[in-house]
Coordinates of C-alpha atoms in Angstrom, one line a residue:
Chain J
M1 CA -88.1 -250.4 42.2
K2 CA -87.2 -249.4 45.7
S3 CA -83.5 -249.2 44.8
V4 CA -84.3 -246.9 41.9
W5 CA -85.9 -244.5 44.4
V6 CA -83.0 -244.8 46.8
F7 CA -80.5 -244.1 44.0
Y8 CA -82.7 -241.3 42.6
Q9 CA -82.6 -239.6 46.0
K10 CA -78.8 -239.9 46.0
E11 CA -78.7 -238.4 42.5
M12 CA -80.9 -235.4 43.5
L13 CA -78.8 -234.8 46.6
E14 CA -75.7 -234.8 44.3
L15 CA -77.3 -232.4 41.9
L16 CA -78.0 -230.1 44.8
R17 CA -74.6 -230.3 46.5
S18 CA -72.9 -229.8 43.2
Y19 CA -75.0 -226.7 42.7
K20 CA -76.4 -228.0 39.4
L21 CA -79.9 -227.9 40.7
L22 CA -79.3 -224.2 41.4
W23 CA -77.2 -222.8 38.6
I24 CA -78.8 -224.6 35.6
P25 CA -82.3 -223.4 36.3
V26 CA -81.0 -219.9 36.9
V27 CA -79.2 -220.0 33.5
F28 CA -82.4 -221.2 31.9
I29 CA -84.4 -218.4 33.5
I30 CA -81.8 -215.8 32.4
L31 CA -81.9 -217.2 28.8
G32 CA -85.7 -217.1 28.9
I33 CA -85.9 -213.5 30.1
M34 CA -83.2 -212.3 27.7
Q35 CA -85.1 -213.2 24.5
P36 CA -88.2 -211.0 25.1
L37 CA -86.1 -208.2 26.6
T38 CA -83.7 -208.0 23.7
T39 CA -86.5 -208.3 21.2
Y40 CA -88.5 -205.5 22.8
Y41 CA -85.6 -203.2 23.4
M42 CA -83.8 -203.9 20.1
P43 CA -84.1 -200.3 18.9
E44 CA -82.7 -198.9 22.2
I45 CA -79.9 -201.5 22.1
L46 CA -79.1 -200.5 18.5
K47 CA -79.2 -196.8 19.3
A48 CA -77.0 -197.2 22.2
S49 CA -74.4 -199.0 20.1
G50 CA -74.3 -195.9 17.8
N51 CA -74.0 -195.5 14.1
V52 CA -77.3 -197.0 13.1
P53 CA -78.2 -196.3 9.5
P54 CA -81.3 -193.9 9.5
G55 CA -84.5 -195.5 8.5
L56 CA -83.6 -198.9 9.9
L57 CA -85.4 -198.3 13.1
E58 CA -88.6 -197.1 11.5
G59 CA -89.1 -200.5 9.9
Y60 CA -88.7 -202.4 13.1
V61 CA -91.8 -204.2 14.2
I62 CA -91.9 -206.2 17.4
P63 CA -92.8 -209.8 16.5
G64 CA -95.9 -211.4 18.0
A65 CA -96.0 -212.9 21.5
A66 CA -96.1 -216.5 20.1
T67 CA -93.1 -215.9 17.8
V68 CA -91.0 -214.5 20.7
M69 CA -91.9 -217.5 22.8
A70 CA -90.8 -219.8 20.0
Q71 CA -87.6 -217.9 19.8
A72 CA -87.1 -218.1 23.5
L73 CA -87.5 -221.9 23.4
G74 CA -85.1 -222.0 20.5
Q75 CA -82.5 -220.5 22.8
Y76 CA -82.5 -223.7 24.8
G77 CA -81.6 -225.7 21.7
S78 CA -78.1 -224.2 21.7
M79 CA -77.0 -222.8 24.9
G80 CA -79.4 -224.8 27.0
M81 CA -78.5 -228.0 25.4
L82 CA -74.8 -227.4 25.8
V83 CA -75.3 -226.8 29.5
L84 CA -77.4 -229.9 29.9
A85 CA -74.9 -232.1 28.0
L86 CA -72.0 -230.8 30.2
A87 CA -74.1 -231.5 33.3
T88 CA -74.8 -235.1 32.1
M89 CA -71.3 -236.1 30.8
N90 CA -70.0 -237.0 34.2
S91 CA -73.0 -238.9 35.3
L92 CA -71.9 -242.5 34.6
S93 CA -68.3 -241.9 33.6
G94 CA -67.5 -240.2 36.9
E95 CA -68.8 -243.2 38.8
R96 CA -66.8 -245.6 36.6
Y97 CA -63.5 -243.7 36.7
S98 CA -63.6 -243.0 40.4
G99 CA -64.6 -246.6 41.2
T100 CA -67.8 -245.8 43.1
V101 CA -69.9 -247.9 40.7
E102 CA -68.0 -251.0 41.9
M103 CA -69.1 -250.4 45.5
V104 CA -72.7 -249.9 44.4
L105 CA -73.1 -252.8 42.0
V106 CA -72.1 -255.4 44.5
R107 CA -75.3 -254.6 46.2
P108 CA -78.5 -256.3 45.0
L109 CA -79.3 -253.9 42.2
T110 CA -78.9 -254.1 38.4
P111 CA -77.1 -251.7 36.1
A112 CA -80.5 -250.8 34.7
T113 CA -81.6 -249.5 38.1
L114 CA -78.6 -247.2 38.2
V115 CA -79.2 -245.9 34.6
I116 CA -83.0 -245.3 35.2
A117 CA -82.3 -243.5 38.5
K118 CA -79.7 -241.2 36.8
W119 CA -81.9 -240.6 33.8
A120 CA -84.9 -239.7 36.0
A121 CA -82.8 -237.3 38.0
L122 CA -81.6 -235.6 34.8
L123 CA -85.2 -235.5 33.6
T124 CA -86.2 -233.8 36.9
L125 CA -83.4 -231.2 36.4
L126 CA -84.5 -230.6 32.8
M127 CA -88.1 -230.2 33.8
I128 CA -87.3 -227.7 36.6
A129 CA -84.9 -225.7 34.4
L130 CA -87.1 -225.7 31.3
G131 CA -90.3 -225.1 33.2
L132 CA -89.0 -222.1 35.2
G133 CA -87.3 -220.8 32.0
A134 CA -90.5 -221.0 30.0
I135 CA -92.6 -219.4 32.8
A136 CA -90.1 -216.6 33.1
A137 CA -90.0 -216.0 29.3
G138 CA -93.8 -216.2 29.2
Y139 CA -94.2 -213.7 32.0
Y140 CA -91.9 -211.2 30.3
I141 CA -93.7 -211.7 27.0
E142 CA -97.0 -210.9 28.6
Q143 CA -95.6 -207.9 30.3
L144 CA -93.9 -206.5 27.2
I145 CA -95.5 -207.8 24.1
G146 CA -98.9 -209.4 24.4
S147 CA -100.9 -212.3 25.9
L148 CA -100.1 -215.9 25.4
S149 CA -102.1 -219.1 25.7
W150 CA -100.4 -220.8 28.6
S151 CA -101.7 -224.3 27.7
T152 CA -100.0 -223.8 24.3
V153 CA -96.8 -222.7 26.0
L154 CA -97.0 -225.9 28.2
A155 CA -97.4 -228.1 25.1
A156 CA -94.7 -226.3 23.2
A157 CA -92.2 -226.5 26.1
S158 CA -93.0 -230.2 26.6
I159 CA -92.3 -230.9 22.9
Y160 CA -89.0 -228.9 23.1
G161 CA -88.1 -230.7 26.3
L162 CA -88.5 -234.1 24.7
W163 CA -85.9 -233.0 22.1
L164 CA -83.5 -231.9 24.9
L165 CA -84.1 -235.2 26.7
C166 CA -83.0 -237.0 23.6
A167 CA -79.7 -235.1 23.7
V168 CA -79.3 -235.8 27.4
S169 CA -80.1 -239.5 26.9
M170 CA -77.5 -239.9 24.2
T171 CA -74.9 -238.2 26.3
L172 CA -75.8 -240.5 29.1
L173 CA -75.3 -243.5 26.8
F174 CA -71.8 -242.3 25.8
S175 CA -71.0 -241.6 29.4
A176 CA -71.4 -245.3 30.1
F177 CA -68.3 -246.3 28.3
L178 CA -66.3 -243.1 27.4
R179 CA -64.6 -240.3 29.3
A180 CA -66.8 -237.4 30.2
P181 CA -65.7 -234.8 27.7
V182 CA -65.8 -237.3 24.8
A183 CA -69.3 -238.3 25.9
A184 CA -70.5 -234.7 25.9
F185 CA -68.8 -234.0 22.5
L186 CA -70.4 -237.1 20.9
G187 CA -73.8 -236.5 22.4
L188 CA -73.8 -232.9 21.1
L189 CA -72.3 -234.0 17.7
L190 CA -75.0 -236.6 17.2
T191 CA -77.8 -234.2 18.2
A192 CA -76.4 -231.5 15.9
G193 CA -76.0 -234.1 13.1
L194 CA -79.7 -235.2 13.5
A195 CA -80.8 -231.6 13.5
L196 CA -78.7 -230.8 10.4
A197 CA -80.0 -233.9 8.5
H198 CA -83.6 -232.8 9.3
S199 CA -83.0 -229.3 8.1
L200 CA -81.6 -230.6 4.8
L201 CA -84.3 -233.2 4.2
P202 CA -87.3 -232.1 6.3
S203 CA -89.9 -234.1 4.4
W204 CA -87.9 -237.3 4.6
L205 CA -87.0 -237.0 8.3
D206 CA -90.2 -235.4 9.7
W207 CA -90.8 -238.5 11.8
T208 CA -87.5 -238.2 13.7
P209 CA -86.9 -236.5 17.1
A210 CA -85.1 -233.7 15.2
A211 CA -88.5 -232.5 13.9
L212 CA -89.5 -231.7 17.5
P213 CA -88.2 -228.1 17.7
D214 CA -90.0 -227.1 14.5
L215 CA -93.2 -228.8 15.8
S216 CA -92.9 -226.9 19.1
A217 CA -92.8 -223.6 17.2
Q218 CA -95.8 -224.7 15.0
V219 CA -97.8 -225.5 18.1
L220 CA -97.1 -222.0 19.5
L221 CA -98.0 -220.3 16.2
Q222 CA -101.0 -222.6 15.8
A223 CA -100.0 -223.2 12.2
G224 CA -102.5 -225.8 11.2
S225 CA -102.6 -229.4 12.4
V226 CA -99.4 -230.8 13.8
S227 CA -98.7 -234.5 13.6
L228 CA -96.7 -235.4 16.7
V229 CA -97.0 -239.2 16.7
G230 CA -94.0 -240.0 14.6
P231 CA -91.4 -237.7 16.3
C232 CA -92.7 -238.5 19.8
L233 CA -92.6 -242.2 19.2
S234 CA -89.2 -242.2 17.6
A235 CA -87.9 -240.0 20.5
G236 CA -89.3 -242.5 23.0
I237 CA -87.6 -245.4 21.1
L238 CA -84.3 -243.5 20.9
I239 CA -84.4 -242.8 24.7
L240 CA -85.2 -246.4 25.4
I241 CA -82.3 -247.6 23.2
C242 CA -79.9 -245.2 24.9
M243 CA -80.9 -246.4 28.4
G244 CA -80.8 -250.1 27.4
G245 CA -77.4 -249.6 25.8
A246 CA -76.1 -247.7 28.8
S247 CA -77.2 -250.5 31.1
L248 CA -75.5 -253.1 29.0
L249 CA -72.3 -251.1 28.5
I250 CA -72.0 -250.1 32.2
R251 CA -72.1 -253.8 33.1
R252 CA -68.9 -254.4 31.0
N253 CA -67.2 -251.3 32.3
I254 CA -67.7 -251.6 36.1
L255 CA -64.2 -252.4 37.1
P256 CA -61.3 -250.0 37.0
N257 CA -58.4 -251.6 35.2
Chain E
M1 CA -91.1 -197.7 24.2
D2 CA -90.2 -194.3 25.4
S3 CA -88.7 -195.2 28.7
V4 CA -86.9 -198.3 29.6
N5 CA -88.8 -200.3 32.3
W6 CA -86.1 -201.0 34.9
G7 CA -88.6 -203.0 36.9
L8 CA -88.3 -205.7 34.2
I9 CA -84.5 -205.4 33.7
M10 CA -83.6 -205.5 37.4
P11 CA -84.5 -209.2 37.8
L12 CA -82.1 -210.1 35.0
L13 CA -79.3 -208.3 36.7
I14 CA -80.2 -209.8 40.1
L15 CA -80.3 -213.3 38.6
Q16 CA -76.8 -212.8 37.0
A17 CA -75.5 -211.6 40.4
L18 CA -77.2 -214.5 42.1
L19 CA -75.4 -216.9 39.7
A20 CA -72.1 -215.2 40.4
I21 CA -72.7 -215.5 44.1
I22 CA -73.6 -219.2 44.0
G23 CA -70.3 -219.5 42.1
L24 CA -68.3 -217.6 44.7
I25 CA -69.8 -219.7 47.5
S26 CA -68.9 -222.9 45.7
L27 CA -65.4 -221.5 45.0
A28 CA -64.9 -220.8 48.7
K29 CA -65.9 -224.3 49.6
V30 CA -64.2 -226.3 46.8
E31 CA -60.8 -227.7 47.5
H32 CA -59.4 -228.1 44.0
T33 CA -60.1 -226.1 40.8
R34 CA -58.8 -226.5 37.4
G35 CA -56.3 -223.6 37.2
P36 CA -55.6 -221.1 40.0
K37 CA -58.5 -220.0 42.2
W38 CA -57.8 -216.3 41.8
L39 CA -58.4 -216.6 38.1
W40 CA -61.8 -218.1 38.7
L41 CA -62.5 -215.4 41.2
I42 CA -61.9 -212.8 38.5
I43 CA -63.9 -214.7 35.9
L44 CA -66.9 -215.0 38.3
I45 CA -66.9 -211.3 39.3
F46 CA -66.3 -209.9 35.8
G47 CA -67.3 -212.7 33.5
N48 CA -71.1 -212.2 33.6
L49 CA -73.4 -215.1 32.6
L50 CA -70.8 -216.8 30.4
G51 CA -68.1 -216.6 33.0
S52 CA -70.3 -218.2 35.6
I53 CA -71.3 -221.0 33.2
V54 CA -67.7 -221.7 32.3
Y55 CA -66.8 -221.8 36.0
F56 CA -69.6 -224.3 36.9
T57 CA -68.9 -226.6 33.9
V58 CA -65.1 -226.8 33.8
G59 CA -63.8 -225.0 36.8
R60 CA -64.7 -227.4 39.6
K61 CA -62.6 -230.5 39.9
D62 CA -64.4 -232.4 42.7
I63 CA -68.1 -231.6 43.0
Chain F
M1 CA -73.0 -277.8 54.6
P2 CA -70.4 -275.2 53.6
L3 CA -71.5 -271.5 53.4
L4 CA -69.6 -271.1 50.1
Q5 CA -68.7 -273.8 47.7
V6 CA -66.5 -273.0 44.7
T7 CA -65.9 -275.6 42.0
N8 CA -63.4 -275.3 39.2
L9 CA -63.6 -271.6 38.9
R10 CA -61.8 -270.1 35.9
K11 CA -61.4 -266.7 34.5
S12 CA -59.5 -266.0 31.3
Y13 CA -59.1 -262.8 29.3
G14 CA -58.3 -263.9 25.8
K15 CA -55.1 -266.0 26.0
H16 CA -54.3 -264.8 29.5
T17 CA -55.7 -267.0 32.3
S18 CA -56.0 -265.1 35.5
V19 CA -57.7 -267.9 37.6
D20 CA -57.1 -271.4 36.4
G21 CA -59.7 -273.7 37.8
I22 CA -59.8 -273.4 41.6
S23 CA -62.0 -275.2 44.0
F24 CA -62.5 -274.6 47.7
E25 CA -65.1 -274.4 50.4
I26 CA -65.7 -272.0 53.2
E27 CA -67.5 -273.2 56.4
Q28 CA -69.8 -270.9 58.2
G29 CA -68.1 -268.8 60.9
R30 CA -64.6 -269.3 59.6
C31 CA -62.1 -266.6 58.8
V32 CA -60.2 -267.5 55.7
A33 CA -57.2 -265.8 54.2
L34 CA -56.6 -265.9 50.5
L35 CA -52.9 -265.6 50.5
G36 CA -50.6 -265.1 47.5
P37 CA -48.1 -262.8 45.8
N38 CA -49.3 -260.0 43.6
G39 CA -50.8 -261.3 40.3
A40 CA -51.8 -264.6 41.9
G41 CA -55.4 -264.1 40.9
K42 CA -56.7 -263.2 44.4
T43 CA -58.6 -260.0 43.3
T44 CA -60.1 -261.7 40.3
T45 CA -61.3 -264.5 42.5
L46 CA -62.9 -262.1 45.0
R47 CA -64.5 -260.1 42.2
M48 CA -66.1 -263.3 40.8
L49 CA -67.4 -264.2 44.2
A50 CA -68.8 -260.7 44.6
G51 CA -70.6 -261.0 41.3
L52 CA -68.7 -258.2 39.6
L53 CA -67.0 -260.5 37.1
Q54 CA -68.6 -263.3 35.2
P55 CA -66.5 -266.5 35.5
T56 CA -65.3 -268.1 32.3
S57 CA -66.4 -271.4 33.7
G58 CA -67.0 -273.1 37.1
A59 CA -69.7 -272.8 39.7
I60 CA -70.2 -270.8 42.9
S61 CA -72.8 -272.0 45.3
F62 CA -73.8 -270.0 48.3
D63 CA -75.4 -271.8 51.3
G64 CA -76.3 -274.8 49.3
S65 CA -78.3 -272.8 46.8
H66 CA -78.2 -273.5 43.1
P67 CA -75.1 -272.0 41.4
G68 CA -76.0 -268.8 39.7
M69 CA -78.5 -267.7 42.4
D70 CA -78.1 -264.1 43.4
Y71 CA -76.7 -264.0 47.0
R72 CA -75.5 -260.4 46.9
R73 CA -78.0 -259.5 49.7
A74 CA -76.0 -261.7 52.1
L75 CA -72.6 -260.3 50.9
G76 CA -70.4 -257.5 52.2
Y77 CA -67.6 -256.4 49.9
L78 CA -64.6 -254.1 50.3
P79 CA -62.5 -253.6 47.2
Q80 CA -58.8 -252.9 47.3
A81 CA -59.2 -249.2 46.8
P82 CA -62.6 -248.3 48.1
A83 CA -64.1 -245.2 46.4
F84 CA -66.8 -243.0 47.9
Y85 CA -68.8 -240.0 47.0
G86 CA -66.6 -237.2 48.4
W87 CA -69.6 -234.9 48.8
M88 CA -71.4 -237.2 51.2
S89 CA -70.7 -237.5 54.9
G90 CA -69.6 -240.9 56.3
M91 CA -73.0 -241.4 57.9
E92 CA -74.9 -240.6 54.7
Y93 CA -72.8 -243.1 52.7
V94 CA -73.3 -246.0 55.1
T95 CA -77.0 -245.2 55.3
F96 CA -77.2 -245.1 51.5
A97 CA -75.4 -248.5 51.4
A98 CA -77.8 -250.1 53.9
K99 CA -80.8 -248.8 51.9
L100 CA -79.4 -250.2 48.6
S101 CA -79.1 -253.6 50.3
G102 CA -82.8 -253.5 51.1
S103 CA -83.3 -251.8 54.5
G104 CA -86.0 -249.3 55.1
S105 CA -85.1 -245.7 55.9
K106 CA -85.4 -245.9 59.7
E107 CA -83.8 -249.3 59.9
A108 CA -80.9 -248.1 57.6
A109 CA -80.2 -245.1 59.8
S110 CA -79.9 -247.1 63.0
M111 CA -77.9 -249.8 61.3
A112 CA -75.6 -247.2 59.9
A113 CA -75.1 -245.6 63.3
T114 CA -74.1 -249.0 64.7
A115 CA -71.7 -249.8 61.9
I116 CA -70.1 -246.3 62.1
E117 CA -69.6 -246.7 65.9
R118 CA -68.3 -250.1 65.3
V119 CA -65.4 -248.8 63.2
G120 CA -64.8 -245.8 65.5
L121 CA -65.9 -243.1 63.1
T122 CA -68.7 -241.6 65.2
Q123 CA -66.7 -238.4 65.8
D124 CA -66.3 -237.9 62.1
A125 CA -69.6 -239.3 60.9
R126 CA -71.0 -235.9 59.9
R127 CA -67.9 -234.7 58.0
R128 CA -67.5 -234.9 54.2
I129 CA -65.7 -238.1 53.1
G130 CA -63.6 -235.9 50.8
G131 CA -61.7 -234.8 53.9
Y132 CA -61.1 -238.3 55.3
S133 CA -57.6 -239.9 55.6
G134 CA -56.7 -243.2 54.1
G135 CA -57.2 -245.1 57.3
M136 CA -60.6 -243.5 57.9
K137 CA -61.7 -244.4 54.4
Q138 CA -60.7 -248.0 54.9
R139 CA -62.7 -248.1 58.2
L140 CA -65.6 -246.4 56.4
G141 CA -65.2 -249.2 53.8
L142 CA -65.5 -251.8 56.5
A143 CA -68.6 -250.0 57.9
Q144 CA -70.4 -250.0 54.5
A145 CA -69.4 -253.7 54.0
L146 CA -70.8 -254.6 57.5
V147 CA -73.8 -252.4 57.8
H148 CA -76.4 -254.8 56.4
R149 CA -75.1 -257.7 58.6
P150 CA -73.9 -259.8 55.7
R151 CA -73.3 -263.6 56.2
L152 CA -70.1 -263.5 54.1
L153 CA -67.6 -260.7 54.1
L154 CA -65.2 -260.4 51.2
L155 CA -62.3 -258.1 51.8
D156 CA -59.6 -257.4 49.1
E157 CA -56.2 -256.5 50.7
P158 CA -57.9 -254.6 53.6
V159 CA -54.6 -253.5 55.2
S160 CA -52.0 -253.4 52.5
A161 CA -52.4 -249.7 51.7
L162 CA -52.3 -248.6 55.3
D163 CA -49.5 -247.2 57.5
P164 CA -48.6 -249.4 60.5
L165 CA -51.0 -247.6 62.8
G166 CA -53.9 -247.8 60.4
R167 CA -53.0 -251.4 59.8
R168 CA -53.1 -252.2 63.5
E169 CA -56.5 -250.6 63.8
V170 CA -58.1 -252.5 61.0
M171 CA -56.6 -255.8 62.1
E172 CA -58.1 -255.3 65.6
L173 CA -61.5 -254.6 63.9
L174 CA -61.2 -257.7 61.8
R175 CA -60.4 -259.8 64.9
D176 CA -63.7 -258.5 66.3
I177 CA -65.7 -258.9 63.1
R178 CA -64.7 -262.5 62.5
E179 CA -66.5 -263.4 65.7
E180 CA -69.8 -262.5 64.1
T181 CA -69.6 -263.4 60.5
T182 CA -67.7 -265.5 57.9
V183 CA -64.8 -263.6 56.5
L184 CA -62.7 -264.2 53.4
F185 CA -59.9 -261.7 52.9
S186 CA -57.0 -261.6 50.5
T187 CA -53.5 -260.6 51.5
H188 CA -49.9 -261.0 50.3
V189 CA -48.6 -260.9 53.8
L190 CA -48.4 -264.3 55.6
H191 CA -48.2 -262.6 58.9
D192 CA -51.6 -260.9 58.5
A193 CA -53.2 -264.3 57.7
E194 CA -51.5 -266.0 60.6
E195 CA -52.7 -263.3 63.0
I196 CA -56.4 -263.7 62.7
C197 CA -57.3 -266.6 60.4
D198 CA -58.5 -270.2 60.8
D199 CA -57.9 -271.3 57.3
I200 CA -55.5 -270.4 54.5
I201 CA -55.9 -270.7 50.8
L202 CA -52.5 -270.2 49.2
M203 CA -52.7 -269.1 45.6
N204 CA -50.0 -268.7 43.0
R205 CA -50.4 -268.0 39.3
G206 CA -54.1 -268.6 39.2
L207 CA -53.9 -272.0 41.0
I208 CA -54.3 -273.0 44.6
A209 CA -50.9 -274.2 45.8
E210 CA -52.1 -275.3 49.2
Q211 CA -55.1 -275.0 51.4
G212 CA -56.3 -276.0 54.8
A213 CA -56.6 -275.1 58.4
L214 CA -53.7 -273.0 59.7
S215 CA -53.0 -275.4 62.5
Q216 CA -53.0 -278.4 60.2
L217 CA -50.7 -276.7 57.7
R218 CA -48.3 -275.7 60.4
S219 CA -47.8 -279.2 61.6
K220 CA -47.8 -280.6 58.0
Y221 CA -45.0 -278.2 57.1
S222 CA -43.1 -278.4 60.3
L223 CA -40.4 -280.5 58.9
P224 CA -36.9 -280.9 60.4
V225 CA -34.7 -278.3 58.8
I226 CA -31.1 -277.1 59.0
R227 CA -30.2 -273.5 58.0
M228 CA -26.6 -272.5 57.7
R229 CA -24.4 -269.7 56.4
T230 CA -20.8 -269.7 55.7
E231 CA -18.2 -267.1 54.8
K232 CA -18.1 -266.3 51.1
N233 CA -15.2 -268.4 49.8
D234 CA -15.2 -270.9 47.1
G235 CA -14.2 -273.9 49.2
A236 CA -17.1 -273.3 51.6
L237 CA -19.6 -272.8 48.9
K238 CA -18.5 -275.9 47.1
W239 CA -18.8 -277.8 50.3
L240 CA -22.4 -276.6 50.7
E241 CA -23.2 -278.0 47.3
T242 CA -21.7 -281.4 48.0
L243 CA -23.8 -281.6 51.2
A244 CA -26.9 -281.6 49.0
S245 CA -26.2 -285.1 47.9
K246 CA -25.9 -286.6 51.4
P247 CA -28.4 -289.4 52.1
F248 CA -29.9 -287.6 55.1
I249 CA -30.8 -284.5 53.1
V250 CA -34.3 -284.7 51.5
E251 CA -34.3 -281.3 49.8
A252 CA -31.7 -278.6 49.5
R253 CA -32.1 -274.9 48.6
L254 CA -28.9 -272.9 48.2
S255 CA -28.8 -269.2 48.0
G256 CA -25.6 -267.2 47.8
D257 CA -23.6 -267.9 51.0
G258 CA -26.4 -269.8 52.7
A259 CA -28.4 -273.0 52.5
V260 CA -31.6 -274.5 53.8
F261 CA -31.8 -278.3 54.0
N262 CA -34.8 -280.4 54.7
V263 CA -33.4 -283.4 56.5
S264 CA -34.8 -286.8 57.4
D265 CA -33.1 -287.0 60.8
V266 CA -32.0 -283.8 62.4
E267 CA -29.6 -285.6 64.9
V268 CA -27.7 -287.5 62.3
A269 CA -27.6 -284.5 60.0
R270 CA -26.3 -282.1 62.7
R271 CA -23.6 -284.5 63.9
S272 CA -22.2 -285.3 60.4
I273 CA -22.4 -281.8 59.1
L274 CA -20.6 -280.3 62.1
Q275 CA -17.9 -283.0 62.1
E276 CA -17.3 -282.5 58.4
A277 CA -17.2 -278.7 58.8
A278 CA -14.6 -279.1 61.6
S279 CA -12.4 -281.5 59.7
L280 CA -12.5 -279.4 56.5
D281 CA -12.1 -276.2 58.5
I282 CA -15.1 -274.6 56.9
P283 CA -15.7 -271.0 58.1
L284 CA -19.2 -271.3 59.4
L285 CA -21.1 -268.1 60.3
Q286 CA -24.4 -269.5 61.3
F287 CA -25.9 -272.9 62.0
E288 CA -29.4 -273.6 63.1
A289 CA -31.3 -276.8 63.5
G290 CA -35.1 -276.5 63.8
S291 CA -38.3 -276.9 62.0
S292 CA -39.6 -275.2 58.9
T293 CA -42.4 -272.7 59.1
L294 CA -45.2 -271.5 56.9
E295 CA -42.9 -268.7 55.8
D296 CA -40.7 -271.4 54.2
L297 CA -43.7 -272.9 52.5
F298 CA -44.9 -269.4 51.3
M299 CA -41.4 -268.6 49.9
K300 CA -41.2 -272.0 48.2
V301 CA -44.5 -271.5 46.5
V302 CA -43.9 -267.9 45.5
G303 CA -40.4 -268.5 44.4
A304 CA -41.2 -271.6 42.3

């Protein structure tokens, strides 16, 4: 346990020195702010771009606060996820290809220690980025559109965060035995595949982690009762499988050839 | 919706500038970039949000 | 009781066997060189001892413990090409290494300072490792291997990648370090082994060709020998070949215009070879009577 903490501290220092702990939260805040701003100022933006068909603007109604918040969180599913996958891809593969992992694993710690510490650091980064992003989005929505229930925002952001964490965990798994760009590509591909499968067969796959983004929106819109058990449980199992797999695979891929 | 509330738009511009500045600081410190440094300098200054993200994700060779 | 006892250690990758059943012991406090040409299986052996590779078969027992017990806490290891986090400072890395080996924060910091000073990096301890030279990285590698005061130090080719100056520095450090702890280091240079070691394990093609205390091996292989070289003409070279069948010659190795003969009696051999050379008018260039060295043994093992 102590070595997990030691390694976690090293990971956090690395995130800071590589500026990831700065730029990723800033990007998340910008994304969070942009959604309410563009929604609110849509007529001005359209006017400024010229040749708007007359009558279009009269029909424009600003969506409700909860809807805009759901849209803001939805932003993180594309751009945010891409950024997180790119930040994760080097995590294990960088240590393998440079050879630093060999120097670490001769010390009394297991590959699982390494994987848990790295995962925990990425979770910290995700929570900071998503947390600040959601707060910024919420603040703008309250200023421009209407009031929000902050406990609902917290719940919705957590559910969305779990989905992002699944993508990060899968990228981490691939990073244990593939080169960084391949790991990011496969992690994103698998996540997109899951999301696509869920959108095609929602009733069949509503127990998978891919249902989490929809559930997050439903929580915000308070659209009836939401059953979270299946998706959360399956997300937890997916994450555990990714971490277990990464621990096993890194053991086989310690040594540079 | 008559007048644009610049008090709310300013933070967005400041954050984008902040991102570019973090990028410029890192560019000044980093020894190796993928591709020439001057190109990243231009991308950071004129590339807005996307330019900064591209720089941080693929521009830096060693961290 | 030996500190490290290795029995019948094997490692094979599919059909290729890298280490083919080696056994040896290392006594506490000794400095042992694992000597052999490239591809002899030295690195594979060290990696198995460090717990980085699972042996195909065989047993490793540390300090009399049951084979398979985790002894990594008592181990210091320096790979052939040590890799560090370029964004850390030297001091940060060594402190990190000490903490990973189980030291508390304060203890780790003071141990790291000691180790850094030990390898002469105090001046550069706060600089980023990314800016270190090859020699500095090797010394930092020694510092991280030493920092937790291991009982056994495993070093893989610690000097082979260095320029003569860096090599000198690291050898001086090793001479110091071996006073405090047990050291096993691999090298393909006999001279490095002779310079600081007590014992030698000579490996070739996955097998131990010879092992023992350096002094013992020296006397064992100090056989009477005659080395000679002639001008390159057919008569002379034929004559060298005929010499090989003389009764006083135990073993002959001919190479181009020269020959090395292991002889039973150096007096008899010298007299009769020189007389024959004079009577046949052989154009001798060089004639030397002496005793064989470990270099000869090394060349024999490697060349075989």
